[in-house]
PDB file of C-alpha atoms in Angstrom:
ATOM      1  CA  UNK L  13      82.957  54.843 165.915  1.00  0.00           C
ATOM      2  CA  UNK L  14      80.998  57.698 166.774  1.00  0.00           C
ATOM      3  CA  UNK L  15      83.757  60.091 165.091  1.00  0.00           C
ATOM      4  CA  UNK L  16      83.070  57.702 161.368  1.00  0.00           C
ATOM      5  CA  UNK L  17      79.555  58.162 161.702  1.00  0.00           C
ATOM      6  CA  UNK L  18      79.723  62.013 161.620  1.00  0.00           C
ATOM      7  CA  UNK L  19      81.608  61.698 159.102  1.00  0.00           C
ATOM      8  CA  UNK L  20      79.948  59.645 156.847  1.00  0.00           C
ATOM      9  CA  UNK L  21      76.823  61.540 157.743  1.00  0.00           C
ATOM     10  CA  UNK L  22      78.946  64.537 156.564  1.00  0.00           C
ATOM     11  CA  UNK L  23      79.926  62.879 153.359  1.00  0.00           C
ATOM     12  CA  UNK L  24      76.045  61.886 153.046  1.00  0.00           C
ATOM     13  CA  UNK L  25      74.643  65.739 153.132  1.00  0.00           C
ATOM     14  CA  UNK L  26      77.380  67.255 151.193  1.00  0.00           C
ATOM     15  CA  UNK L  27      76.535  65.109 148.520  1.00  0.00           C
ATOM     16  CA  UNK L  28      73.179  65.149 148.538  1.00  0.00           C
ATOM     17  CA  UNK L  29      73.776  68.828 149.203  1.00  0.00           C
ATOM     18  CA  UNK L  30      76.076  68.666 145.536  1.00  0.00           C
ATOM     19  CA  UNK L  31      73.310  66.389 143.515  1.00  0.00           C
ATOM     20  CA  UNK L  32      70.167  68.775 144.760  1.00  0.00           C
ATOM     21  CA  UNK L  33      72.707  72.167 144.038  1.00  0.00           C
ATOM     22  CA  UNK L  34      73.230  70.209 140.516  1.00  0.00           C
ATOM     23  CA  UNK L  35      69.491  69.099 139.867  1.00  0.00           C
ATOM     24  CA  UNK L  36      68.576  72.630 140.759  1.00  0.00           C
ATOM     25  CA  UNK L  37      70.720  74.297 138.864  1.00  0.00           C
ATOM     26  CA  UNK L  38      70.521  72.069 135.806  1.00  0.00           C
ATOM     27  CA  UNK L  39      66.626  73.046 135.992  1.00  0.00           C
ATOM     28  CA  UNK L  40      67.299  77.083 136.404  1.00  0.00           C
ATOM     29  CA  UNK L  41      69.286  76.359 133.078  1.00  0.00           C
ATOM     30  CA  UNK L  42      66.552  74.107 131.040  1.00  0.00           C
ATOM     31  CA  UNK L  43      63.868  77.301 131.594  1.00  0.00           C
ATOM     32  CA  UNK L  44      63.266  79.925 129.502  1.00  0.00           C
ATOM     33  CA  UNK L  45      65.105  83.249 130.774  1.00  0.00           C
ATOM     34  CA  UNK L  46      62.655  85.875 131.479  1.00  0.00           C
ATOM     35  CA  UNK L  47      61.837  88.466 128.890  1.00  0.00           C
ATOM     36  CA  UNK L  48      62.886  92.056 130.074  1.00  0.00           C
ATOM     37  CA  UNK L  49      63.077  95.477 127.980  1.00  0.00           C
ATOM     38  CA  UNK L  50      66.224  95.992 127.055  1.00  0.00           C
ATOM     39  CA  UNK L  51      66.696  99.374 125.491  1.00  0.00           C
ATOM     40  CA  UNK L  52      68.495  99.130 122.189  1.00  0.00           C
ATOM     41  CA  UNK L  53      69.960 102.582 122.255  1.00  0.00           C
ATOM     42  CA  UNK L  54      72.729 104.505 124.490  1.00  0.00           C
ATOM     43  CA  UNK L  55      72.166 108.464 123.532  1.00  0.00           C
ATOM     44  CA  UNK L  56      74.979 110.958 125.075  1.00  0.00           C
ATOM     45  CA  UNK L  57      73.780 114.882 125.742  1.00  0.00           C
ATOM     46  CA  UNK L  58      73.703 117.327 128.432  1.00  0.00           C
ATOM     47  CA  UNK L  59      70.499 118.493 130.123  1.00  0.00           C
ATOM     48  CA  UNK L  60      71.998 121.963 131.802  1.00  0.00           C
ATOM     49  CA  UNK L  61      74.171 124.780 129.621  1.00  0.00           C
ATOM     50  CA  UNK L  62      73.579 128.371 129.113  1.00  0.00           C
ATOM     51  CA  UNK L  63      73.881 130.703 125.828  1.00  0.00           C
ATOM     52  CA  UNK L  64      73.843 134.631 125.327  1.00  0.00           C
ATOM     53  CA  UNK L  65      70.187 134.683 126.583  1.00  0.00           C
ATOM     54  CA  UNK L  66      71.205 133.822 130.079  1.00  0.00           C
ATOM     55  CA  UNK L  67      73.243 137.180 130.766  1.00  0.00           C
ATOM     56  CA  UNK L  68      76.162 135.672 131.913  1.00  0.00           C
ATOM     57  CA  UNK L  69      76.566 133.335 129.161  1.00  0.00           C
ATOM     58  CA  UNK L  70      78.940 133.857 126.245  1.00  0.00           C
ATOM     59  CA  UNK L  71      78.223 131.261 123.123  1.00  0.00           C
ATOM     60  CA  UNK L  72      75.157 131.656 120.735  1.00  0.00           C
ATOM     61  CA  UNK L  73      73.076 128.859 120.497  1.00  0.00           C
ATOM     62  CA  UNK L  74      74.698 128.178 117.010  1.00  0.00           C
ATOM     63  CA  UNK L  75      77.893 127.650 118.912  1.00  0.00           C
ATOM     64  CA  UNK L  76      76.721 125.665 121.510  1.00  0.00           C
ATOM     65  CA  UNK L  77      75.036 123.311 118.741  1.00  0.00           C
ATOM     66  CA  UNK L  78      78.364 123.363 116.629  1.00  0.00           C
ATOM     67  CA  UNK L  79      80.144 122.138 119.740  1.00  0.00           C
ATOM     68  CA  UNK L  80      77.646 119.547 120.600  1.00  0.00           C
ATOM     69  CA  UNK L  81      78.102 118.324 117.308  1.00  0.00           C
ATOM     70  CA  UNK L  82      81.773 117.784 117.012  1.00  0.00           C
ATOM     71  CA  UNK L  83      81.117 116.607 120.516  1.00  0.00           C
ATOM     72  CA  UNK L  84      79.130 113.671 118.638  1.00  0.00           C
ATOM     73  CA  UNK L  85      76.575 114.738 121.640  1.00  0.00           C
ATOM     74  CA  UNK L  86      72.516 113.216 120.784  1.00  0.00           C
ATOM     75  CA  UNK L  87      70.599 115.600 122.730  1.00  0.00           C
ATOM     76  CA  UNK L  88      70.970 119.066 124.576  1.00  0.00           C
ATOM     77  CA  UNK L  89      68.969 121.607 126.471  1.00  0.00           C
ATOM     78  CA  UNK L  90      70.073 124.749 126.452  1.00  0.00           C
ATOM     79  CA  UNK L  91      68.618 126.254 130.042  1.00  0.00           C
ATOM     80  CA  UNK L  92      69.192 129.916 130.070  1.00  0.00           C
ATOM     81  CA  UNK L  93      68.479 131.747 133.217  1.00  0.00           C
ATOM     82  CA  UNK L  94      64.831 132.298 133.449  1.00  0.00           C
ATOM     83  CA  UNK L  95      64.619 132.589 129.159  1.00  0.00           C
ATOM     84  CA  UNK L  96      63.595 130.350 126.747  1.00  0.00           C
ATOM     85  CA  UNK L  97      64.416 131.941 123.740  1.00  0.00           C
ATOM     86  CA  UNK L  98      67.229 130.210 122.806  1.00  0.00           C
ATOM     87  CA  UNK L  99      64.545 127.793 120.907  1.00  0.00           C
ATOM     88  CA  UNK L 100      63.985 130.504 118.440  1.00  0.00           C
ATOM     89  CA  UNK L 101      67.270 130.255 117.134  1.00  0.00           C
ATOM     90  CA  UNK L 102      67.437 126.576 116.993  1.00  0.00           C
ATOM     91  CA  UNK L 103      67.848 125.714 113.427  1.00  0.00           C
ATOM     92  CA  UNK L 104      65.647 122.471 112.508  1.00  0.00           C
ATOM     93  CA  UNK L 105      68.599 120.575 111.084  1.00  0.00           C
ATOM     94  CA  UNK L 106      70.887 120.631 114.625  1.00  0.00           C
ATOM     95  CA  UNK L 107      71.639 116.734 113.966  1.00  0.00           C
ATOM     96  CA  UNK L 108      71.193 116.998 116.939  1.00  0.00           C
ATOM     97  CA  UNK L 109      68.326 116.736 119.385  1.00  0.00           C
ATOM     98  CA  UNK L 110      67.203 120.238 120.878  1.00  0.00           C
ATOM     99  CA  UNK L 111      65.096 119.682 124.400  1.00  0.00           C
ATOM    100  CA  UNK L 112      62.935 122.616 125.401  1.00  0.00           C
ATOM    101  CA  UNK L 113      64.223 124.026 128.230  1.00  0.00           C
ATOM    102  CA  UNK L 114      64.630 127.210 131.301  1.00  0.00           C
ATOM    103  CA  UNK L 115      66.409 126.921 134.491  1.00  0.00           C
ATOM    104  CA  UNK L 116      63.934 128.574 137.102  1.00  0.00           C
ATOM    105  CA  UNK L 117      66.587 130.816 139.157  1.00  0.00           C
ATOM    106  CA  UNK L 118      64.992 131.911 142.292  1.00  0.00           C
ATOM    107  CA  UNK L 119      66.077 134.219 144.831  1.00  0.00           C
ATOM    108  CA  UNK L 120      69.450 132.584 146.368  1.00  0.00           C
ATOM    109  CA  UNK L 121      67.733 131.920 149.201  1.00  0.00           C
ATOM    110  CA  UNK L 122      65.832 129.386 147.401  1.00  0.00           C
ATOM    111  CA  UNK L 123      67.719 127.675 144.765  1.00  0.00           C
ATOM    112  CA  UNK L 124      67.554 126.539 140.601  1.00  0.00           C
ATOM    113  CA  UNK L 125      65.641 123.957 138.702  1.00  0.00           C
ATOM    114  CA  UNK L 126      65.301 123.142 135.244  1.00  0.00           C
ATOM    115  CA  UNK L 127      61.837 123.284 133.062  1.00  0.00           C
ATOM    116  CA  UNK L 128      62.058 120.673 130.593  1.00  0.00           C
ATOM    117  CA  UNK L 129      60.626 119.330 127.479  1.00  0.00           C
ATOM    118  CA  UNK L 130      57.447 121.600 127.005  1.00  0.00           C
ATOM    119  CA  UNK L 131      57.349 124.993 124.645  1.00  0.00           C
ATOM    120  CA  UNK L 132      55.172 126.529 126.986  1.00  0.00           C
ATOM    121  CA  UNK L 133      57.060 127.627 129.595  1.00  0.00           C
ATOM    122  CA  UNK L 134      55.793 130.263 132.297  1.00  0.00           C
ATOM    123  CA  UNK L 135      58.879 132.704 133.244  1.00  0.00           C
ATOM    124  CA  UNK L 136      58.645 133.079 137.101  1.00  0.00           C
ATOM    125  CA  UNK L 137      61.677 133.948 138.401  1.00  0.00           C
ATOM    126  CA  UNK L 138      60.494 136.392 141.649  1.00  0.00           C
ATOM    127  CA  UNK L 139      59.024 133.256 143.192  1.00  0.00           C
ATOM    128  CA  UNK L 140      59.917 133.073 146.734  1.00  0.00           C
ATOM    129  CA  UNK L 141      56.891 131.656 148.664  1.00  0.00           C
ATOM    130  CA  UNK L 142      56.985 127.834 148.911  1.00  0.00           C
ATOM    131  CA  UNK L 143      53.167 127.257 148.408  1.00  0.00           C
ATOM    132  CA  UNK L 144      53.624 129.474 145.150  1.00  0.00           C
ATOM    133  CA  UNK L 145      56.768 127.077 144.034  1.00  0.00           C
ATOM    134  CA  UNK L 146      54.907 124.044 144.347  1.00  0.00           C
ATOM    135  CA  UNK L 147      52.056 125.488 142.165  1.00  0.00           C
ATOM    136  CA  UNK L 148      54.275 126.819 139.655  1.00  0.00           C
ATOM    137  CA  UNK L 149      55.943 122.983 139.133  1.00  0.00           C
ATOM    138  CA  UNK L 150      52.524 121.507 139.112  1.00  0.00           C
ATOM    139  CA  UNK L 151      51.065 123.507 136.641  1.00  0.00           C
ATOM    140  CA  UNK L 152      54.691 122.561 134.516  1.00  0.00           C
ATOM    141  CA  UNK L 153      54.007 119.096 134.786  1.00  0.00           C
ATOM    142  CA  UNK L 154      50.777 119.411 133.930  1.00  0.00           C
ATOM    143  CA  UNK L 155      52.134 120.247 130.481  1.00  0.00           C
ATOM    144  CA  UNK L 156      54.642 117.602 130.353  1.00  0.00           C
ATOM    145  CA  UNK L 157      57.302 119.051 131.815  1.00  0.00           C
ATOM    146  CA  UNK L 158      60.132 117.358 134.120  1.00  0.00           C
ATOM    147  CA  UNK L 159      61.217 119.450 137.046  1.00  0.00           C
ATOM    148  CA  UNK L 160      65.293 118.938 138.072  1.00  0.00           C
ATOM    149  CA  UNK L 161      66.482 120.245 141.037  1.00  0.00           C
ATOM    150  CA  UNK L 162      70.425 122.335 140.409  1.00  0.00           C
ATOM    151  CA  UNK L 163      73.096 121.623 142.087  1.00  0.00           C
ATOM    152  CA  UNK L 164      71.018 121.332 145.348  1.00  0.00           C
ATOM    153  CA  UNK L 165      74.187 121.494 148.105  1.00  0.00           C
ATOM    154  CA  UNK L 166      75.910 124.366 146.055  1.00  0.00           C
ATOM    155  CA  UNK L 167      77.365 126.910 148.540  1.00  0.00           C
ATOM    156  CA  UNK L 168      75.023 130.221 147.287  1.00  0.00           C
ATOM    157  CA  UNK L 169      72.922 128.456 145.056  1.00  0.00           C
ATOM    158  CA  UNK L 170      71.838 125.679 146.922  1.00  0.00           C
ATOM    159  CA  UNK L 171      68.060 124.253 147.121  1.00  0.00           C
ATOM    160  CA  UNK L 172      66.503 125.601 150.195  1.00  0.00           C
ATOM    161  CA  UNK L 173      62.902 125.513 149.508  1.00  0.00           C
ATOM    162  CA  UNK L 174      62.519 121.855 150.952  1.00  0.00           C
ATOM    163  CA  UNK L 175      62.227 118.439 149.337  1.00  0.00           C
ATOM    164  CA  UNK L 176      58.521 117.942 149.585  1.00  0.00           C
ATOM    165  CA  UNK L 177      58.223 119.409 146.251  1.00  0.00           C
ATOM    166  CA  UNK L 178      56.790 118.048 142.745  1.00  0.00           C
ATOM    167  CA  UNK L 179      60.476 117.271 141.378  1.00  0.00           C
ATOM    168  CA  UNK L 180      61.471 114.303 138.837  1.00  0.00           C
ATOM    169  CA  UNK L 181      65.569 114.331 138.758  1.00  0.00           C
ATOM    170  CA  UNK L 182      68.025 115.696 140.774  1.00  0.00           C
ATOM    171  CA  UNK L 183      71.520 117.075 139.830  1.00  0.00           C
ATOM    172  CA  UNK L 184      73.988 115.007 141.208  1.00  0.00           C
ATOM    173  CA  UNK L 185      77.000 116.163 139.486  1.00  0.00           C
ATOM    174  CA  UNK L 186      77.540 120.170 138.192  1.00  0.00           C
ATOM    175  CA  UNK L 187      80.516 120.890 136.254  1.00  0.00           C
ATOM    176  CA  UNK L 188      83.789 119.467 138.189  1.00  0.00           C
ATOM    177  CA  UNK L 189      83.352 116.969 141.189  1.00  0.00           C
ATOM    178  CA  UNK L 190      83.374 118.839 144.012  1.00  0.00           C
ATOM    179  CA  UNK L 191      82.114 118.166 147.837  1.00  0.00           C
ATOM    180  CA  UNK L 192      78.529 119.641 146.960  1.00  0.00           C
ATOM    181  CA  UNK L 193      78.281 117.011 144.263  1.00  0.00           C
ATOM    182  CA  UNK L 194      79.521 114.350 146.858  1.00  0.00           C
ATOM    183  CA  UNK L 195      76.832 115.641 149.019  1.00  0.00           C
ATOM    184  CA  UNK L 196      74.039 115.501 146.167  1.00  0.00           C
ATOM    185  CA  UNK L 197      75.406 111.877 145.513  1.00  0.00           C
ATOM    186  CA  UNK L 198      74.714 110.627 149.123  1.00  0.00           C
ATOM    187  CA  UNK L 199      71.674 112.280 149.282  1.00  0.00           C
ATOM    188  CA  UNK L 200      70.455 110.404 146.147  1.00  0.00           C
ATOM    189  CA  UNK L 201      71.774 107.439 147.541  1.00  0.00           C
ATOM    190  CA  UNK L 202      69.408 108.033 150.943  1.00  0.00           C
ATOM    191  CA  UNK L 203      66.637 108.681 148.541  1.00  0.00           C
ATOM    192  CA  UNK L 204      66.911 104.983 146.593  1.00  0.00           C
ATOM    193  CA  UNK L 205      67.284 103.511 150.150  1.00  0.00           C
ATOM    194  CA  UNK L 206      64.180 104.583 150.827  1.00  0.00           C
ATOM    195  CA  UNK L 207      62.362 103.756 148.273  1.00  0.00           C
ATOM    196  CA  UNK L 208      62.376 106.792 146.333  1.00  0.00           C
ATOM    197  CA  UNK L 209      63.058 106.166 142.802  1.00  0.00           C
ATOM    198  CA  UNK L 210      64.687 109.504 141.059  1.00  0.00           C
ATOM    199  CA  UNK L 211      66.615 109.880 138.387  1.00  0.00           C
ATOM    200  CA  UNK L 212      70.131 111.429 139.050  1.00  0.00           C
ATOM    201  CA  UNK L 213      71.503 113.746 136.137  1.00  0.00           C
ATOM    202  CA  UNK L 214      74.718 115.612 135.580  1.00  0.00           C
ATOM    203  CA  UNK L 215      74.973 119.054 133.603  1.00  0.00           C
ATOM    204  CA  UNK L 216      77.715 121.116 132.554  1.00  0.00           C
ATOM    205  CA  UNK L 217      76.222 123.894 133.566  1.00  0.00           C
ATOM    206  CA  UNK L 218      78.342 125.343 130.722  1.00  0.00           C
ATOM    207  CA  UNK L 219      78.342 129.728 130.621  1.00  0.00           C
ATOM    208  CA  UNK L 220      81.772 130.910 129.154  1.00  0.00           C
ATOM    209  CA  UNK L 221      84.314 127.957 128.857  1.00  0.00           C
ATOM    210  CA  UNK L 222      84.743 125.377 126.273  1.00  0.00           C
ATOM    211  CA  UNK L 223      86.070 123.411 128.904  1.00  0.00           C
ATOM    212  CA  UNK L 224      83.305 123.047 130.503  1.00  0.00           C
ATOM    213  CA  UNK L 225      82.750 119.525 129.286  1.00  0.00           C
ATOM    214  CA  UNK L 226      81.675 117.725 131.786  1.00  0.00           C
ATOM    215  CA  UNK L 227      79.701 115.859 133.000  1.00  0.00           C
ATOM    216  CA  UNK L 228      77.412 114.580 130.416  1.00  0.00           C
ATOM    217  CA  UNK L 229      74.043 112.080 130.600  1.00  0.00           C
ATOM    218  CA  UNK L 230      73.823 108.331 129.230  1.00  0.00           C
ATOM    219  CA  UNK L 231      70.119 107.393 128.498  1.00  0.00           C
ATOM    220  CA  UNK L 232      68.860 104.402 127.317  1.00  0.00           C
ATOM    221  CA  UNK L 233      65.666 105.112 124.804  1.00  0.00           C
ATOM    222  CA  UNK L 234      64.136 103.714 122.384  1.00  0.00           C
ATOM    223  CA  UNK L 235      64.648 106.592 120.041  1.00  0.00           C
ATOM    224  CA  UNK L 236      66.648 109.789 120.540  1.00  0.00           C
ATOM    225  CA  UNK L 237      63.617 112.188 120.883  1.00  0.00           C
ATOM    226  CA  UNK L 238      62.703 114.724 123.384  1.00  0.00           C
ATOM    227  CA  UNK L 239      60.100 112.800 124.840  1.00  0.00           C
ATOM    228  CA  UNK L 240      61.773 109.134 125.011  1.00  0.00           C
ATOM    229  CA  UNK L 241      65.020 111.116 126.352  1.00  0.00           C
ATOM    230  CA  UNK L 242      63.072 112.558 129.471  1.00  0.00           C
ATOM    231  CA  UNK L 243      61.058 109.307 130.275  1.00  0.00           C
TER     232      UNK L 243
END
């Protein structure tokens, strides 16, 4: 008797279990879904190559913007090594969105970031004092600019100045996938988990190889300019 009682008392919740599941569900599905931004464009680009102005770099900016064209790339920066003269040569009818930009290279003992998105870029590559790094990415941003940390865990190139710093994106992935970019990727990860949010990136990082394709940047804006790409 006592075993039919549980039962039916089983029987009993699970359906009432079923009918408030269904009324509930029924009334999730009668309201209005809530109304979020949904960017209506996906733009492709890369936010970390080098041309002839960076020394080490082989390809003209007319090159690079040749390639990123029959790349069907929607944006580039063009980050030469502590330069940013490559914007002089940028010819206004590039189809294809040209981002200001100068990757900061420090002394190794301190590391590479990218200036981006302002004309007015200050040239200071013999920083080595952290107090004077800080200022220097302060007074960027106080243009407009957004500050990304390079390939942070790179073996001789790595960031080393600290992570209390002014910084909007970090490099996650530098040409191939390698342990350093594993490490970057974790270390993003630890970042989100704590409540931190910025933007991961990937450049190519490109000097001297047209196979240096990889990796590349999906945005979501609402148009492909320099300023919707960077927000």
């Amino acid at each position: 008797m006592i075993i039919l009682c549980v039962i039916a008392v089983a029987i009993l919740l699970t359906n009432l279990g079923i009918y408030f599941y269904t009324k509930i569900s029924c009334r999730k599905k009668s309201k209005e879904h809530p109304q979020f931004y949904i960017p209506e464009n996906l733009y492709i680009g890369d936010l970390h190559c080098h041309s002839i102005y960076s020394g080490d770099g082989v390809f003209s900016v007319k090159q690079i913007i040749n390639y990123a064209k029959g790349a069907g790339l929607d944006f580039l920066a063009i980050t030469d090594h502590n330069e940013n003269k490559s914007m002089n040569d940028d010819p206004k009818d590039a189809e294809v969105t040209m981002l200001q930009g100068s990757e900061c290279s420090l002394d190794e003992s301190c590391g590479h970031f990218n200036v981006l998105g302002i004309e007015d870029i200050e040239l200071a590559p013999d920083m080595l004092e952290k107090d004077e790094i800080i200022a220097y990415m302060n007074r960027m941003k106080a243009k407009g600019a957004r500050i990304q940390i390079n390939h942070p865990f790179a073996n001789t190139l790595g960031w080393s100045v600290g992570w209390d710093v002014p910084y909007d994106y970090i490099e996650v992935w530098n040409r191939s996938y390698n342990e350093t970019n594993q490490q970057a990727v974790d270390f993003w990860n630890e970042l989100l988990c704590q409540g931190r949010r910025i933007t991961a990136t990937g450049g190519t990082d490109a000097h001297y190889e047209k196979s240096e394709r990889y990796p590349l940047n999906g945005v979501y804006a609402k148009e492909c300019t320099s300023d919707d790409i960077l927000a």
